[in-house]
XYZ file of C-alpha atoms in Angstrom:
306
model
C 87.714 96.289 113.649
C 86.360 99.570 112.275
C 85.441 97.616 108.745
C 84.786 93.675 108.327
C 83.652 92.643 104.410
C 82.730 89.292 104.027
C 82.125 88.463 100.510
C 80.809 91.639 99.376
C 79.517 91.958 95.657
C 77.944 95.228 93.916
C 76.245 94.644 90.595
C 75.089 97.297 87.776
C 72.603 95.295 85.790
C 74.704 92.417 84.454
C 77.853 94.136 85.605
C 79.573 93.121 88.621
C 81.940 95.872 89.572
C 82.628 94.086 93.155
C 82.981 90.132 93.150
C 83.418 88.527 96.670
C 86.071 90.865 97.949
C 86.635 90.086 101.964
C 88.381 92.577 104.020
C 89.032 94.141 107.357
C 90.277 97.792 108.524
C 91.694 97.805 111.879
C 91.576 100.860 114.342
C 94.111 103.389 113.519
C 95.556 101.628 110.348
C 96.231 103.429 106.746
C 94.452 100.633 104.446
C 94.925 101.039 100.605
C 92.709 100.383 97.569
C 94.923 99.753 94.545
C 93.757 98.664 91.038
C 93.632 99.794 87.108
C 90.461 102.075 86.427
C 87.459 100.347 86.596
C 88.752 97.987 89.097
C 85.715 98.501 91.321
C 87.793 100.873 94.024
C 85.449 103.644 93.941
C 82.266 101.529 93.660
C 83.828 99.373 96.989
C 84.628 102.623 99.138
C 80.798 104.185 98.148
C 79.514 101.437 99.990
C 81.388 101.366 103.331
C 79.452 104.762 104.166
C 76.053 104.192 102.649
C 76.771 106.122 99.318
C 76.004 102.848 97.264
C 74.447 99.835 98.500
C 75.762 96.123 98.202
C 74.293 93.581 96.426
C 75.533 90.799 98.241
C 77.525 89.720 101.210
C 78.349 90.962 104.681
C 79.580 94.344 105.566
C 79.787 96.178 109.399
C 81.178 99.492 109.788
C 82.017 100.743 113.383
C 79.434 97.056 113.954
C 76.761 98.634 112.278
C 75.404 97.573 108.678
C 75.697 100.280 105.490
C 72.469 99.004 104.255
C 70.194 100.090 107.559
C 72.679 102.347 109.294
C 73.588 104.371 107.078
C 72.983 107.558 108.343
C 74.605 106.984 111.888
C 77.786 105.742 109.899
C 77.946 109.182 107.772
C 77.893 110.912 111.139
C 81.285 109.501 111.818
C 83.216 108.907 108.423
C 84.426 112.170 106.599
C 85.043 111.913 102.751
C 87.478 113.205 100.634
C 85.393 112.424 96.991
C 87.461 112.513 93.651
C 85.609 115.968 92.722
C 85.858 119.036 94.797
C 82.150 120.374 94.271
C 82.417 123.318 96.104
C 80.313 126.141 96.064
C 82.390 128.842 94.007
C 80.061 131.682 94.488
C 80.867 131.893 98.228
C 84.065 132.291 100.047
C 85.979 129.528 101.898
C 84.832 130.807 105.417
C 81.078 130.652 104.108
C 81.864 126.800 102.334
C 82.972 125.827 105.581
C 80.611 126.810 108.107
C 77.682 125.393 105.782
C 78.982 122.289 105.818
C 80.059 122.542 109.306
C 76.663 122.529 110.123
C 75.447 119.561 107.574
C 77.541 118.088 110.201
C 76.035 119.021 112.901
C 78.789 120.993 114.827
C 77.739 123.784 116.921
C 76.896 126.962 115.500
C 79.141 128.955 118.231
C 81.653 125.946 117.651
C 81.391 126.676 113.923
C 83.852 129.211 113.502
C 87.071 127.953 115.584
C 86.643 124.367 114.037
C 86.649 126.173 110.216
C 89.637 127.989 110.979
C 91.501 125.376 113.622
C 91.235 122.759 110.440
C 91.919 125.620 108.004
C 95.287 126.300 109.693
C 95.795 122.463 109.734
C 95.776 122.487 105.793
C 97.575 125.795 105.533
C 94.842 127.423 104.183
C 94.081 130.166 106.908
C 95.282 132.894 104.907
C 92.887 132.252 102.398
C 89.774 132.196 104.533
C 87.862 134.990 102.941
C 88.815 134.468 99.468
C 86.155 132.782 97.049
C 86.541 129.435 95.791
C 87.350 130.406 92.160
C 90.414 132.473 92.799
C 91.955 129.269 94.446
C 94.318 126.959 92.728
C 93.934 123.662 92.210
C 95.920 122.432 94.975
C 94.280 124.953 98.052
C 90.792 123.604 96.581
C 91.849 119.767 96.969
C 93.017 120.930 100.354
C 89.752 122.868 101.360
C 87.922 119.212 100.397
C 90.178 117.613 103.030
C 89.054 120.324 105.797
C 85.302 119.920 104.937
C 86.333 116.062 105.492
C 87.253 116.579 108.983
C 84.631 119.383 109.850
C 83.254 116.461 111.793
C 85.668 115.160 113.506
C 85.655 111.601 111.278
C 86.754 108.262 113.219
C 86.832 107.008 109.803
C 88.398 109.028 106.765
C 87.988 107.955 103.079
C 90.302 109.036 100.853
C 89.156 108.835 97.104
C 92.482 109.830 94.980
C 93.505 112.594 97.658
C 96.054 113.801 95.270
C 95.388 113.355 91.554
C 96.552 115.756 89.434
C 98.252 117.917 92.046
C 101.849 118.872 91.974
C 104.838 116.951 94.209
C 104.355 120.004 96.458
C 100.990 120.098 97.034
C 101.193 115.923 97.200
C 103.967 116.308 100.052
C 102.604 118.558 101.799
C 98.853 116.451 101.898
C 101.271 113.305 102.778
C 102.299 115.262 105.785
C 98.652 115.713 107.041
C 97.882 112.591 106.204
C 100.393 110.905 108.609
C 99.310 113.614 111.273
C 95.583 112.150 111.209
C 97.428 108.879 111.503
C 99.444 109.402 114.034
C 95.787 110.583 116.540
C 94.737 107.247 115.835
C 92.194 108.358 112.576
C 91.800 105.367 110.525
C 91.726 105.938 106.539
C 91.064 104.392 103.866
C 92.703 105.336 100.586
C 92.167 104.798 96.722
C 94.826 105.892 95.112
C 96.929 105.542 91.102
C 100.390 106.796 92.754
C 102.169 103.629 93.899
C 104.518 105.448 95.577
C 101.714 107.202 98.064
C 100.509 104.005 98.705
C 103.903 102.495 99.802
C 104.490 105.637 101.670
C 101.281 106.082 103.370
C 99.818 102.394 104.042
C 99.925 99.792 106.779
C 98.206 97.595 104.910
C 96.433 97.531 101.151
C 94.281 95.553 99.007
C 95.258 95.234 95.192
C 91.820 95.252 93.000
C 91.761 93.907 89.805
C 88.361 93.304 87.483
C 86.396 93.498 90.865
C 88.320 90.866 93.001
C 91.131 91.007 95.548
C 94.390 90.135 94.078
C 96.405 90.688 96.580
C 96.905 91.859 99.541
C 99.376 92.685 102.645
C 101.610 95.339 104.165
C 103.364 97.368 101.138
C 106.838 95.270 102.120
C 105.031 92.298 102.279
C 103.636 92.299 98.842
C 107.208 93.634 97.780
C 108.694 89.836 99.160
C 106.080 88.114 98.157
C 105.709 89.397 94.638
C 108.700 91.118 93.415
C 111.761 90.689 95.780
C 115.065 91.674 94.758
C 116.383 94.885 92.316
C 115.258 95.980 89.065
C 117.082 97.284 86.268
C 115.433 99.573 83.388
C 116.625 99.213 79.925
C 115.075 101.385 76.589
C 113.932 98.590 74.119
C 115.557 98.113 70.946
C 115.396 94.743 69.004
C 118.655 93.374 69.615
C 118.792 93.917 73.308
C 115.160 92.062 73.690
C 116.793 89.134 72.197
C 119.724 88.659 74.276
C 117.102 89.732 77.398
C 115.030 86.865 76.118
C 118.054 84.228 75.899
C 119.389 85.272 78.999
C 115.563 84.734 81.043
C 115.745 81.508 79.005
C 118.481 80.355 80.310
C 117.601 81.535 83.808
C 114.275 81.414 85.536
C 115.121 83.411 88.459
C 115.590 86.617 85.839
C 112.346 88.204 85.442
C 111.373 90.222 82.071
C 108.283 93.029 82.631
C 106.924 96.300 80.442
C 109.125 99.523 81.859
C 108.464 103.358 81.331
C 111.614 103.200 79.255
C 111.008 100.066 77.556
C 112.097 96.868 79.559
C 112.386 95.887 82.909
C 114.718 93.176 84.691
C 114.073 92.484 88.048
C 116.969 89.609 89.565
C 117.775 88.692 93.318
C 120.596 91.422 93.672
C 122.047 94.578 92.074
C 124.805 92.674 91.873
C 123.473 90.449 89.397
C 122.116 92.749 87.539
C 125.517 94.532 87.115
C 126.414 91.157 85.992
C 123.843 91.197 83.323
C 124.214 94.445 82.406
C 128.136 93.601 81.658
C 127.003 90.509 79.494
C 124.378 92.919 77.608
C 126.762 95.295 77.102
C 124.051 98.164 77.390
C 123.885 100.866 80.298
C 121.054 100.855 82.247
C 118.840 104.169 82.770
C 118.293 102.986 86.492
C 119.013 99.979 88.696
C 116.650 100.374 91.743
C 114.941 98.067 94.572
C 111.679 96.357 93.918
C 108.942 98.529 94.715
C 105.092 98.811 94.679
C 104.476 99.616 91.397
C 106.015 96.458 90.475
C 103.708 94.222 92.232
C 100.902 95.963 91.044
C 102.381 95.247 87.966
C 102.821 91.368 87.925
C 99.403 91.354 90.112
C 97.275 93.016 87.466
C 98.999 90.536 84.631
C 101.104 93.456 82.833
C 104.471 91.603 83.816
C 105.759 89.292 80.627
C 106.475 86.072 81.360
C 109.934 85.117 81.496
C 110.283 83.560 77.942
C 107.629 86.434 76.550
């Protein structure tokens, strides 16, 4: 196992952002951190490399301990943090090789490995350009290179892609499985339920500090949410008949929807059915996904006779 948590807690005062989460991260594996803000994601993550300290439990990372190896462990985990912080009165050539050799690669290595990982983002073109004229997107993309300056066994991904455009997010998904597929393990926080499904072997939901749930992104789908959903906009008279119909049967499930209200059954068929008996068009009907088990994990699905 590159990771093993056993009970690990992290306290602020009288706050206890991590309560006895347990956890491992095998070799090679995509592992996901899910959960609302403030779920204790970031706070969890900071101390797998020594960036925050636990205040209880067990924690080994490559077998060694964040709390008195902390340094060796930074030597072989690159980070991709939530804020760029890059140094915008120097160019991206000059970024690079600086932290290059905070790294400790070669200075005659310094150079090729800049622009090797540079033309791994698709970046090369902008090599001598400063920071500032970047956009948004090539400056989330230079963080990723300074991430793998060091050739990282372990890569942490803190919201890789907030903010950035479905490009820019497609285009980091692709590098992402590319480090996956040479055996990198990562670990990665992110909002966008549909990364997670895409990207992850395996993922922790995180809610108020504690594990909630976890499993392989189809796993969680059977477990929590199997079946179709159907999205409805809300209007009185439609939540009423909704409500008599999840009365009536259990296996119809009622949740909050971007549109208004959800109904998730066992089959689109069904659905159709109850889309007939509603007389009302649905906007979508769709299979179960991630975002719906984060959903009903977290305690913003209804209950069936809400």
């Amino acid at each position: 196992m590159i990771v093993e948590a056993k009970r690990v807690e992290k306290n602020f005062g009288n706050l206890r952002a991590v309560d006895d989460v347990s956890f491992e991260i095998r070799e090679g594996e995509c592992f996901g951190l899910l959960g609302p803000n403030g779920a204790g994601k970031s706070t969890l993550i900071s101390t797998i490399y020594g960036a925050s300290f636990r205040t209880g439990g067990e924690m080994k990372v490559f077998g060694l301990d964040p709390l008195t190896d902390s340094r060796e462990i930074k030597t072989r985990v690159g980070v991709v943090t939530q804020d760029n912080c890059l140094d915008e009165a120097m160019s991206v050539i000059e970024n690079m090789k600086v932290f290059a050799s905070f790294v400790g690669v070669p200075k005659n290595e310094r150079e090729n490995r800049v622009n090797e990982l540079l033309d791994f983002m698709s970046l090369k073109h902008k090599r001598h350009s400063r920071i500032k004229a970047l956009s948004g997107g090539m400056q989330r993309r230079l963080v990723f290179v300074r991430a793998l300056l060091g050739n990282p066994e372990l890569v942490i991904l803190d919201e890789p892609t907030t903010g950035l455009d479905p490009a820019v997010r497609h285009l980091i998904w692709d590098k992402i499985n590319e480090l996956k597929k040479n055996s990198t393990t990562i670990v990665l926080t992110t909002h966008y339920m549909e990364e997670a499904e895409r990207l992850c072997d395996r993922l922790v939901i995180m809610d108020q500090g504690k594990i909630a749930a976890v499993g392989s992104p189809k796993e969680l789908i059977q477990k929590y949410c199997p079946g179709c959903v159907a999205s409805f906009e809300l209007n009185e008279d439609l939540y009423r008949q909704v409500d008599q119909i999840c009365q009536a049967d259990s296996q119809i499930h009622l949740f909050e929807d971007v549109s208004g209200i959800g109904l998730r059954a066992a089959s689109i068929e069904r659905l159709t059915e109850i889309s007939e008996q509603l007389q009302s068009e649905p906007k979508i009907i769709r299979p179960s996904n991630l975002e719906d088990v984060f959903l009903s994990v977290t305690g913003r699905e209804l209950s069936s006779n809400a």
